[in-house]
Short mmCIF file of N, CA and C in Angstrom, two decimals:
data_model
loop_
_atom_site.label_atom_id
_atom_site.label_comp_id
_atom_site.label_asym_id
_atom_site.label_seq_id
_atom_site.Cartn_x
_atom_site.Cartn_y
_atom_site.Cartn_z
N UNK U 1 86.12 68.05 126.58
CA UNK U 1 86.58 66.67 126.71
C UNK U 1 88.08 66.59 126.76
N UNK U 2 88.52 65.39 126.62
CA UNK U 2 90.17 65.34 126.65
C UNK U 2 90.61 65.14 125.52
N UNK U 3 91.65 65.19 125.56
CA UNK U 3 92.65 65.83 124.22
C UNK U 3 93.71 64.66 124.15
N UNK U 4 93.89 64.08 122.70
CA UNK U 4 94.42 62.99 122.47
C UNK U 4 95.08 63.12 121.32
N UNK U 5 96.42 63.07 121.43
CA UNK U 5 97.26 63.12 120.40
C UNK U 5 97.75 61.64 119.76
N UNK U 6 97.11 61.10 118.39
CA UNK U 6 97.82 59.66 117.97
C UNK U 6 98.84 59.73 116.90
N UNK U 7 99.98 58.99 117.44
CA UNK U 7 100.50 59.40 116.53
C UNK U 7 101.35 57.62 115.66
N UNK U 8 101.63 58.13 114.83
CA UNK U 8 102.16 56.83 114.40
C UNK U 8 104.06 56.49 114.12
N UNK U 9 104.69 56.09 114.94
CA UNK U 9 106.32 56.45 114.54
C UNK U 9 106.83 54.80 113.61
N UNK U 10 107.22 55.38 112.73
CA UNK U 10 107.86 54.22 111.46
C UNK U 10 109.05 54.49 111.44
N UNK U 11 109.74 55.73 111.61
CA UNK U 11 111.24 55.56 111.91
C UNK U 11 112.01 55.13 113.37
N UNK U 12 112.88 54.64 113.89
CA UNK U 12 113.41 54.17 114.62
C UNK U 12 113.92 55.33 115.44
N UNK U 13 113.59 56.28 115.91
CA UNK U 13 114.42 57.89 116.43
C UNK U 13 114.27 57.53 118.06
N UNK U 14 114.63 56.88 118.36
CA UNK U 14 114.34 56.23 119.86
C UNK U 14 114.78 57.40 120.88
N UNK U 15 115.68 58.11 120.13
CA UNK U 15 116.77 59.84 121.10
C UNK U 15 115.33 60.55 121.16
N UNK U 16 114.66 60.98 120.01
CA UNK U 16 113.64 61.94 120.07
C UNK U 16 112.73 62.15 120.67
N UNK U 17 112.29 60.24 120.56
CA UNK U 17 110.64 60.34 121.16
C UNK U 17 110.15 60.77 122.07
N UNK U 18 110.60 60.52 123.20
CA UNK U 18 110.57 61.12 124.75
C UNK U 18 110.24 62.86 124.65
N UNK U 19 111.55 63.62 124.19
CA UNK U 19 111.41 64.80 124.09
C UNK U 19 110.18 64.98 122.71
N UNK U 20 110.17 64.65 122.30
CA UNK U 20 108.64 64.65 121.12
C UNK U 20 107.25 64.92 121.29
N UNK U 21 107.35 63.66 122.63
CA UNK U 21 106.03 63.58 123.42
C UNK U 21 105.92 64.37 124.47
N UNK U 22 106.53 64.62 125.09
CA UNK U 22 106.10 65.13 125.96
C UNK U 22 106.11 67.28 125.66
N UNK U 23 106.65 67.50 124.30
CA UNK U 23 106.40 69.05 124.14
C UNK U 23 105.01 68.50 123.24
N UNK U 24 104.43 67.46 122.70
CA UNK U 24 102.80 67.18 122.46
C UNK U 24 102.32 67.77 123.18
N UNK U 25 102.76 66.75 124.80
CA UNK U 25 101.80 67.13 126.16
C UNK U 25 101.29 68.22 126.23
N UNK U 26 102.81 68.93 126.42
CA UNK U 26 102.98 70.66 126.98
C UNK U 26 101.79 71.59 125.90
N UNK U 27 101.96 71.31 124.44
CA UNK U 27 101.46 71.87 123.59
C UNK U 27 99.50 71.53 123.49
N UNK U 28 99.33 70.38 124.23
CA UNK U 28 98.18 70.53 124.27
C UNK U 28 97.14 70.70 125.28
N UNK U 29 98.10 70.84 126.60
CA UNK U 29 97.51 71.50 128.12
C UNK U 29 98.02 73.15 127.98
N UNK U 30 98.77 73.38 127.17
CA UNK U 30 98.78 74.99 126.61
C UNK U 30 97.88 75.44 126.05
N UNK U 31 96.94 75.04 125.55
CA UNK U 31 96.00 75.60 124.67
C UNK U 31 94.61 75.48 124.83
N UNK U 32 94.74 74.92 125.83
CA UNK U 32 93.47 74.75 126.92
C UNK U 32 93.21 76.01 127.85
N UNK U 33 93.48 76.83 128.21
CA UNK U 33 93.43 77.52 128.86
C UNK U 33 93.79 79.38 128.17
N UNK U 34 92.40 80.20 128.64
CA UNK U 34 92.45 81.55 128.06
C UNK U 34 93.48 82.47 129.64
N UNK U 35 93.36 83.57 129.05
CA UNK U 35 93.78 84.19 130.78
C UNK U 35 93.20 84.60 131.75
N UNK U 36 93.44 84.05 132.83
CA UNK U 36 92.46 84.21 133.44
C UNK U 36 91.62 82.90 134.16
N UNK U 37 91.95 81.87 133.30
CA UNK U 37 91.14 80.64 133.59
C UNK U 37 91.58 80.00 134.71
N UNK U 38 90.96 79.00 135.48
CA UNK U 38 90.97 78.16 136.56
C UNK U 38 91.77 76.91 136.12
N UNK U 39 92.96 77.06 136.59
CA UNK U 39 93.85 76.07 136.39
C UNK U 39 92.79 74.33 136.66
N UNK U 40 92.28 74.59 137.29
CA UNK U 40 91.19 73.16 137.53
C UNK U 40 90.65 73.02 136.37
N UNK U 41 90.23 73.37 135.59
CA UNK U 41 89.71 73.51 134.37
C UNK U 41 90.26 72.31 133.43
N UNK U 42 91.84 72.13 133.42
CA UNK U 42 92.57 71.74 132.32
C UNK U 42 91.66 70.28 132.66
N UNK U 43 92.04 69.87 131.28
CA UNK U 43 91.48 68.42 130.92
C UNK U 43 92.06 67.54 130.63
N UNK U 44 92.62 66.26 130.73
CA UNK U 44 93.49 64.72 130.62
C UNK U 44 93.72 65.31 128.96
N UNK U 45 95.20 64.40 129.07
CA UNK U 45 96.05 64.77 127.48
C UNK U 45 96.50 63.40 127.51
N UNK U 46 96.35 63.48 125.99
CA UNK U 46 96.94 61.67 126.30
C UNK U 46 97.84 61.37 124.81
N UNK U 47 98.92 61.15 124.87
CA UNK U 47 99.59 61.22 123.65
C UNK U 47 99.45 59.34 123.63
N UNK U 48 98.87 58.77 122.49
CA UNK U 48 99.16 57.37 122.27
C UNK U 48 100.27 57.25 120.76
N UNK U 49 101.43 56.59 121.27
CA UNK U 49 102.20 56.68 120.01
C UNK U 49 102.50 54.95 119.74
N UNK U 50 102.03 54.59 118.72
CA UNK U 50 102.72 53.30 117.96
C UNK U 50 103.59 53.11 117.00
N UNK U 51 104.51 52.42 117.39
CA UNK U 51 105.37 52.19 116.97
C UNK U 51 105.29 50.95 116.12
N UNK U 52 106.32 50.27 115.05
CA UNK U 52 106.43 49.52 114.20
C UNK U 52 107.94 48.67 114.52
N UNK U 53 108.45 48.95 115.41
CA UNK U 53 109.88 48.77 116.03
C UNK U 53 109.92 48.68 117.82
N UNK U 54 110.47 47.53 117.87
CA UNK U 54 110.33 47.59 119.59
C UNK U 54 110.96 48.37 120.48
N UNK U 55 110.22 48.86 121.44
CA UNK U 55 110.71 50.87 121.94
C UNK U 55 111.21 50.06 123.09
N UNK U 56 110.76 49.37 123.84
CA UNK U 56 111.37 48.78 125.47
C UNK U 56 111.77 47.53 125.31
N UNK U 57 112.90 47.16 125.86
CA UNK U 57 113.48 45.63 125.69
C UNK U 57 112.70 44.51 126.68
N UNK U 58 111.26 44.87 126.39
CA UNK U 58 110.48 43.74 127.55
C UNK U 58 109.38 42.97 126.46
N UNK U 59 108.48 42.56 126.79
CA UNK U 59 107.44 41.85 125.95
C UNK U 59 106.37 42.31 126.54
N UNK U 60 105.55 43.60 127.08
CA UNK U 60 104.94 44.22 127.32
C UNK U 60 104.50 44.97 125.19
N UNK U 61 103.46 44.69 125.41
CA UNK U 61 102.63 45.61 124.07
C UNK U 61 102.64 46.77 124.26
N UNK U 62 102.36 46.70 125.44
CA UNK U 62 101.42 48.56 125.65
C UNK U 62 101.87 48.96 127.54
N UNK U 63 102.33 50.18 127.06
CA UNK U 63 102.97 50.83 128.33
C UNK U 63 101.97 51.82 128.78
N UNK U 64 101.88 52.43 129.85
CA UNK U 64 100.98 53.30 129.95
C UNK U 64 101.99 54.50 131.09
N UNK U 65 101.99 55.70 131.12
CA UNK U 65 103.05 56.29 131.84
C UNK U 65 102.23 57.46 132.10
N UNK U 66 102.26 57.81 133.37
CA UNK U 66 101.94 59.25 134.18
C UNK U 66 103.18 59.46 135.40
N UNK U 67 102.45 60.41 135.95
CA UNK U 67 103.46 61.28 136.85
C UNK U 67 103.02 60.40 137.92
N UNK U 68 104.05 60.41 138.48
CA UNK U 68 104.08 58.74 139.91
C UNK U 68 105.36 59.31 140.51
N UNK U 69 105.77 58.76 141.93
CA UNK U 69 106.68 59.46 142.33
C UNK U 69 107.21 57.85 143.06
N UNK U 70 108.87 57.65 143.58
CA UNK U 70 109.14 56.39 143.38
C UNK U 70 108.34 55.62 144.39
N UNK U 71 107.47 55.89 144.99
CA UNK U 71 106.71 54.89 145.50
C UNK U 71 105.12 54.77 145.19
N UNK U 72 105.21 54.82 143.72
CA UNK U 72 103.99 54.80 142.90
C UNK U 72 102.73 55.56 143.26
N UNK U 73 103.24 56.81 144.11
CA UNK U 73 102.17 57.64 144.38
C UNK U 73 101.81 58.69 143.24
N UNK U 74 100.20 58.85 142.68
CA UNK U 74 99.99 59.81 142.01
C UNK U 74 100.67 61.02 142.18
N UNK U 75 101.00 61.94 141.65
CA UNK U 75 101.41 63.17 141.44
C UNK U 75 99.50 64.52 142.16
N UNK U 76 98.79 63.88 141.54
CA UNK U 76 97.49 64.39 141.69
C UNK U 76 96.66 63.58 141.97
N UNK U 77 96.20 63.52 143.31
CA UNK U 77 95.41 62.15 144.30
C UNK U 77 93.44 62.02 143.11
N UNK U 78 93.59 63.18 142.69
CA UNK U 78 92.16 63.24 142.07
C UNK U 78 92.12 63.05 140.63
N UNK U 79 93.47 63.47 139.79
CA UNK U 79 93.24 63.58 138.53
C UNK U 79 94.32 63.20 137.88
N UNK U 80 94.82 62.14 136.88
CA UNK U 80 95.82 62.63 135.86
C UNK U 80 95.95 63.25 134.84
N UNK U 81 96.42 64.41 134.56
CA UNK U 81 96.53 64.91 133.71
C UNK U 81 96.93 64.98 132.16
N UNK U 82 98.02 64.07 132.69
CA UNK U 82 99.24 63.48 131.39
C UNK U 82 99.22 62.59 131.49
N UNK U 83 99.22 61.74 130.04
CA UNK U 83 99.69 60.54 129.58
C UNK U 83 99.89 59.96 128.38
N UNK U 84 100.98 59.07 128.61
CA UNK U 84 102.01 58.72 127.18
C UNK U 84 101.57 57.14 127.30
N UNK U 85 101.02 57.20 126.32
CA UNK U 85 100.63 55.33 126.11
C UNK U 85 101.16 55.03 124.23
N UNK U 86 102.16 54.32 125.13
CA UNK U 86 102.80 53.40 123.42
C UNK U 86 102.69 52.12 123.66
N UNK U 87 102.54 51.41 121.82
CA UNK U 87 102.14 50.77 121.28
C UNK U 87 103.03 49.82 120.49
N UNK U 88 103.86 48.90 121.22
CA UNK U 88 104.67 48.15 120.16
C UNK U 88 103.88 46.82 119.21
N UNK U 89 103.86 47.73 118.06
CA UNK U 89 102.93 46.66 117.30
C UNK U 89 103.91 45.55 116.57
N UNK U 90 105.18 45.63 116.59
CA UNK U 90 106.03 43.72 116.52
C UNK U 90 105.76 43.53 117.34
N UNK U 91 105.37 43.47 118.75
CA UNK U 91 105.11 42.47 119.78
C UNK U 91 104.03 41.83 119.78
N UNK U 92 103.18 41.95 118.96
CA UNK U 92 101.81 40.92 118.49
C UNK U 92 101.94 40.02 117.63
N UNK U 93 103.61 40.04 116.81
CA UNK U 93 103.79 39.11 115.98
C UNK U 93 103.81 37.74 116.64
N UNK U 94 104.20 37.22 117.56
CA UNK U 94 104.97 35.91 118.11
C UNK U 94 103.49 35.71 119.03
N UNK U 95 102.58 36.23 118.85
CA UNK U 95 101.45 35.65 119.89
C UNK U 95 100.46 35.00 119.19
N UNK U 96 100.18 33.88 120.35
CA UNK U 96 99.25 32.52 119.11
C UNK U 96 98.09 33.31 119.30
N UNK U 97 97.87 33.57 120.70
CA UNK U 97 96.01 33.94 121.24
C UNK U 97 96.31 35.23 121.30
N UNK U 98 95.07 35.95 120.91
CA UNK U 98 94.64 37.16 120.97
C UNK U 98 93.88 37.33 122.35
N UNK U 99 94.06 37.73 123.29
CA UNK U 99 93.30 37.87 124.39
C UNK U 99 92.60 38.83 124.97
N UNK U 100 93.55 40.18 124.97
CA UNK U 100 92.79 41.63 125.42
C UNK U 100 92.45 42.10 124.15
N UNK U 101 92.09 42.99 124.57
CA UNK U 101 91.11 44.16 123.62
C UNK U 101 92.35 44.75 122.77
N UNK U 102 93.48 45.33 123.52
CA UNK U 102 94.56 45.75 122.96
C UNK U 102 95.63 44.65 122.27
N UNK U 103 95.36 43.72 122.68
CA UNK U 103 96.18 42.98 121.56
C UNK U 103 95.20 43.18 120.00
N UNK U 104 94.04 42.65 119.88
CA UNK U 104 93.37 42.12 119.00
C UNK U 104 92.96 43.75 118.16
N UNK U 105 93.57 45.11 118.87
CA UNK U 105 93.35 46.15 117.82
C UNK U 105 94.77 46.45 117.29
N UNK U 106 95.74 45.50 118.31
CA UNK U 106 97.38 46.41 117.55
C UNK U 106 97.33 45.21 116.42
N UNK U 107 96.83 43.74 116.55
CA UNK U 107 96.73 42.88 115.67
C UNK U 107 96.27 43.38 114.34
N UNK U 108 95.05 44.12 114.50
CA UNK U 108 94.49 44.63 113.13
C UNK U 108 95.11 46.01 112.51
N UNK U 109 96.01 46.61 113.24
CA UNK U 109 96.75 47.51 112.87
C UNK U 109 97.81 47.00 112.57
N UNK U 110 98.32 46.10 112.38
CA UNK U 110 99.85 45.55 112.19
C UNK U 110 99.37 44.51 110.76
N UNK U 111 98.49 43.75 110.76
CA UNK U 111 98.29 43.04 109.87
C UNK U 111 97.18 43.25 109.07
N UNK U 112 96.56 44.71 109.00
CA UNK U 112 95.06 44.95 108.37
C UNK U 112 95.61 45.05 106.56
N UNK U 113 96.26 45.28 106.10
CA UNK U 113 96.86 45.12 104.43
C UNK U 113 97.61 43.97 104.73
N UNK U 114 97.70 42.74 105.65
CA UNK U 114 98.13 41.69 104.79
C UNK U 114 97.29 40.62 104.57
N UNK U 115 97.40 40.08 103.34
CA UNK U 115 96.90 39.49 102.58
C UNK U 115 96.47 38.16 103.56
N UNK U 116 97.62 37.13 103.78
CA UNK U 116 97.80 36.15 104.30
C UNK U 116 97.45 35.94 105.83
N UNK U 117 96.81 37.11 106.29
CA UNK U 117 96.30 37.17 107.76
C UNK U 117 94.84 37.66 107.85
N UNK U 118 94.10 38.18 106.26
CA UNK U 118 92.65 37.95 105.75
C UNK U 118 91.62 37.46 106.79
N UNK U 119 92.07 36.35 106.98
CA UNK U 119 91.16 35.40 107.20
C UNK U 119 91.03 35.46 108.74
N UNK U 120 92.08 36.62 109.74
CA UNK U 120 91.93 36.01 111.10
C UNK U 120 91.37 38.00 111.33
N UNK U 121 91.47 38.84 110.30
CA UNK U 121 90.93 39.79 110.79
C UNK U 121 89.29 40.03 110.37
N UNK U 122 88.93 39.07 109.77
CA UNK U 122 87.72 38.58 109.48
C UNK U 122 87.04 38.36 110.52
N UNK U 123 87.84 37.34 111.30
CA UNK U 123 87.28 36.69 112.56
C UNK U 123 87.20 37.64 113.68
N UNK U 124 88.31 38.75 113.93
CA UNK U 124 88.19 39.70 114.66
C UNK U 124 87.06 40.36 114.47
N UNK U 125 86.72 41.01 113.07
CA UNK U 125 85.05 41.57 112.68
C UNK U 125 84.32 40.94 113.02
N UNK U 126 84.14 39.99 112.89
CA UNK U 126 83.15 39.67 113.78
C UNK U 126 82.65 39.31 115.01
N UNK U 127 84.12 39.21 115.55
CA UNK U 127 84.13 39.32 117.33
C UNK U 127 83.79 40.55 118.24
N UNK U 128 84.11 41.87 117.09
CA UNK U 128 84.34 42.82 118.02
C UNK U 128 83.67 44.30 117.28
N UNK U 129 82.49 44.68 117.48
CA UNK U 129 82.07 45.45 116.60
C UNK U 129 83.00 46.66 116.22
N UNK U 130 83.57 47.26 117.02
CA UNK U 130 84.73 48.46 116.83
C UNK U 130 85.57 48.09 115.82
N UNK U 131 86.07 46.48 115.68
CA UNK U 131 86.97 46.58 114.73
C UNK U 131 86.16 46.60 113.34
N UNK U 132 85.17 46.10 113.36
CA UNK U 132 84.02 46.40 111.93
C UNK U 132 83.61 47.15 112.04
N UNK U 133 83.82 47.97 112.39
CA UNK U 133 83.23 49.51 112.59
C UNK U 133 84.85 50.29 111.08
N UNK U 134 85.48 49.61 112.16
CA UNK U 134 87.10 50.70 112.00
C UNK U 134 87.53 50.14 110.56
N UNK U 135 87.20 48.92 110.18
CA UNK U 135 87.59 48.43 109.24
C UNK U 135 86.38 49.11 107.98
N UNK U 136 85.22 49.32 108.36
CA UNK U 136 84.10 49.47 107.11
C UNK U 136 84.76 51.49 107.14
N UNK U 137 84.98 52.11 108.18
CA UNK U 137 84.91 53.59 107.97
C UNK U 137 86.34 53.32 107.21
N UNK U 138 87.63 52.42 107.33
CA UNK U 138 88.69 53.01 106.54
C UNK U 138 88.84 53.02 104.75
N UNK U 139 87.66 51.65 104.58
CA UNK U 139 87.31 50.94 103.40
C UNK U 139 86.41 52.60 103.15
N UNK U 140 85.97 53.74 103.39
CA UNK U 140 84.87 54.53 102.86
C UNK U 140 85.77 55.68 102.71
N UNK U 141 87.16 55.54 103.04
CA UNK U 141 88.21 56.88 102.76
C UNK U 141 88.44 57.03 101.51
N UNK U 142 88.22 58.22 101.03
CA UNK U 142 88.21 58.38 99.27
C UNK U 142 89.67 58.96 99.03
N UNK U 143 90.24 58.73 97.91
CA UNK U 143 91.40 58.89 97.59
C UNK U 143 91.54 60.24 97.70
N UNK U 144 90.98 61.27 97.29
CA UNK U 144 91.69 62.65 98.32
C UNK U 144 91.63 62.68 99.53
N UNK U 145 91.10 62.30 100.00
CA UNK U 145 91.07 62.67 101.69
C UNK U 145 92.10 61.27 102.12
N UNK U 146 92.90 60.74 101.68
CA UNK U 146 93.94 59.40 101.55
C UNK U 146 94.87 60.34 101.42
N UNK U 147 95.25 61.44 100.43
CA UNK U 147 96.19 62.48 99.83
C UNK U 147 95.96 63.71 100.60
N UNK U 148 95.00 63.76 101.19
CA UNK U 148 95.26 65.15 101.77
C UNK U 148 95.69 64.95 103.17
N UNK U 149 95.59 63.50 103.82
CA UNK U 149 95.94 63.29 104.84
C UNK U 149 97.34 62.51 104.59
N UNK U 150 98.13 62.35 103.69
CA UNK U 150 99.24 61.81 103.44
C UNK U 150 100.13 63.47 103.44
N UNK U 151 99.76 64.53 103.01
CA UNK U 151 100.20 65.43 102.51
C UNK U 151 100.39 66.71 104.21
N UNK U 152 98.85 66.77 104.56
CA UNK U 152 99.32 66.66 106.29
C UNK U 152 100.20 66.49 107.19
N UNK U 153 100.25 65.29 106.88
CA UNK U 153 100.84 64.43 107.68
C UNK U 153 102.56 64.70 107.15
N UNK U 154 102.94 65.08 106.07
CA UNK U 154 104.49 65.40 105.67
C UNK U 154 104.86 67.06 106.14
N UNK U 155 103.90 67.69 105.80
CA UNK U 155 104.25 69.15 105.87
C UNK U 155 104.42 68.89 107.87
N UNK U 156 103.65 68.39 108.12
CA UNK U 156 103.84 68.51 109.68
C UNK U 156 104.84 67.94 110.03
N UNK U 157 105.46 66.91 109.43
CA UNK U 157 106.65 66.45 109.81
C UNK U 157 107.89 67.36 110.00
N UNK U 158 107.38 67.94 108.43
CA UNK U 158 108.68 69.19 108.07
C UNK U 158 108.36 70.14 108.78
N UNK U 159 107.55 70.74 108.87
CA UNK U 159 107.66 71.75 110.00
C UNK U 159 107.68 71.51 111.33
N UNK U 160 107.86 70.65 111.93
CA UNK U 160 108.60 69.87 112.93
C UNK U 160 109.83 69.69 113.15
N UNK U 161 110.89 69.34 112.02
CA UNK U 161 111.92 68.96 111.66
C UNK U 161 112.63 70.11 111.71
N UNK U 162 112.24 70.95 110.35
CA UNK U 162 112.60 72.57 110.88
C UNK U 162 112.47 73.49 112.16
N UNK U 163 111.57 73.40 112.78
CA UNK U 163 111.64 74.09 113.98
C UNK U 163 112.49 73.15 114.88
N UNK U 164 112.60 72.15 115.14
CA UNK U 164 113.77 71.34 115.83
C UNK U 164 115.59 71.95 115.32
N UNK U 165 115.64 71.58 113.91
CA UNK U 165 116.47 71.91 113.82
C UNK U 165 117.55 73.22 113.84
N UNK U 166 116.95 74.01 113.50
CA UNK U 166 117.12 75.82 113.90
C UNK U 166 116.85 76.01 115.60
N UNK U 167 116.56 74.95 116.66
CA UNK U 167 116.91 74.87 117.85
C UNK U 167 115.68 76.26 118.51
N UNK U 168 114.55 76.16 117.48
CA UNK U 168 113.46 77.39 118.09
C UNK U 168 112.24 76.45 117.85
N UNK U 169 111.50 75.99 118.65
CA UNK U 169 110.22 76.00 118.52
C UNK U 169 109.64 77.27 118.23
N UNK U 170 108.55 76.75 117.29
CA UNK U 170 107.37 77.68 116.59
C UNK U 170 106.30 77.56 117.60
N UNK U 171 104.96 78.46 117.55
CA UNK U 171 104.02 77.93 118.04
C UNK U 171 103.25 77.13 116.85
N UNK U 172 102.35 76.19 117.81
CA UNK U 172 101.61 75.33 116.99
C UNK U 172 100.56 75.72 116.32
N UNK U 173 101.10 75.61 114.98
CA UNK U 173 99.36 76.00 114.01
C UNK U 173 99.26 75.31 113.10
N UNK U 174 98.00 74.90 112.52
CA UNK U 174 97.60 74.63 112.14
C UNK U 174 98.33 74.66 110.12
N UNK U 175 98.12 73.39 109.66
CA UNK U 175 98.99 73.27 108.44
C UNK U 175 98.21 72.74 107.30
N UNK U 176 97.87 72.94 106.22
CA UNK U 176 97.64 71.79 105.13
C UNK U 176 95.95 72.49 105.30
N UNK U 177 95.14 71.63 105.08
CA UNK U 177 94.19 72.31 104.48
C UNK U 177 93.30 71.66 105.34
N UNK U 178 92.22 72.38 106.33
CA UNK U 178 91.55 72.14 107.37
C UNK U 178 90.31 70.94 107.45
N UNK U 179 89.83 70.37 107.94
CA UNK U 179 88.94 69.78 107.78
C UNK U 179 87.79 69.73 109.02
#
């Protein structure tokens, strides 16, 4: 199947992201393939990153980006391979109606712990089974697996941070305790 990297950005590193995502890409159409294999083989990569801070100065939510050439011709008439889809979740603040599918899930990701917006992700549950789906599996996360995915989620940072900073990528392996 295809390979989907989500990621979540809370700091403002607007220099990084670009180069961030796209060694994701590289790192996960790398590892698809033994020697020897049929380059046809590889399978769609899709890095979705949300943000908490507005990444493009437009009122667009959700960007979607592949290889296009300037007269919006595919790169590959049959397949895309790559793609970077971000998520500005302040841009759902200032909207009265919820209309697409993607507004009404960055809605419940932006406002699912607040208190005072209760009552309209209620209404989403029951509009939309995925989000009562997404809302009953996060309510069933037990406090280690809350900590072991908080703990994950740091060591990978840091070993990120470090291999950036010493100006050597590592190869990618695996960190923290498997599941």
């Amino acid at each position: 199947g295809n390979t989907i990297d989500i990621e979540m950005q809370m700091v403002n590193k607007r220099h990084e992201l670009q180069p961030r995502m796209l060694y994701y890409l590289s790192k996960m159409l790398n590892s698809q393939l033994g020697n020897r294999e049929d380059y046809t083989s590889l399978k769609e990569c899709y890095v979705l990153l949300f943000t908490n801070f507005a990444l493009y100065y437009d009122s667009k939510l959700v960007h979607d980006f592949s290889f296009l050439d300037e007269d919006k011709t595919p790169f590959d008439i049959d397949k895309q391979y790559v793609h970077i889809i971000t998520v500005e979740l302040p841009k759902i603040k200032n909207r009265k109606e919820l209309n697409t599918e993607q507004e009404k899930w960055a809605y419940l990701l932006e406002y699912n712990s607040d208190k005072n917006k209760a009552y309209r992700i209620e209404e989403l549950m029951k509009e939309k089974e995925g989000i009562y789906m997404a809302i009953q599996a996060s309510n069933q996360l037990s406090e280690s697996e809350l900590e072991w995915f908080q703990k994950y989620q740091e060591e990978r940072a840091y070993k990120e941070e470090a291999s950036f900073d010493s100006g050597v990528l590592v190869k990618h392996e695996y960190i923290g305790e498997q599941r």
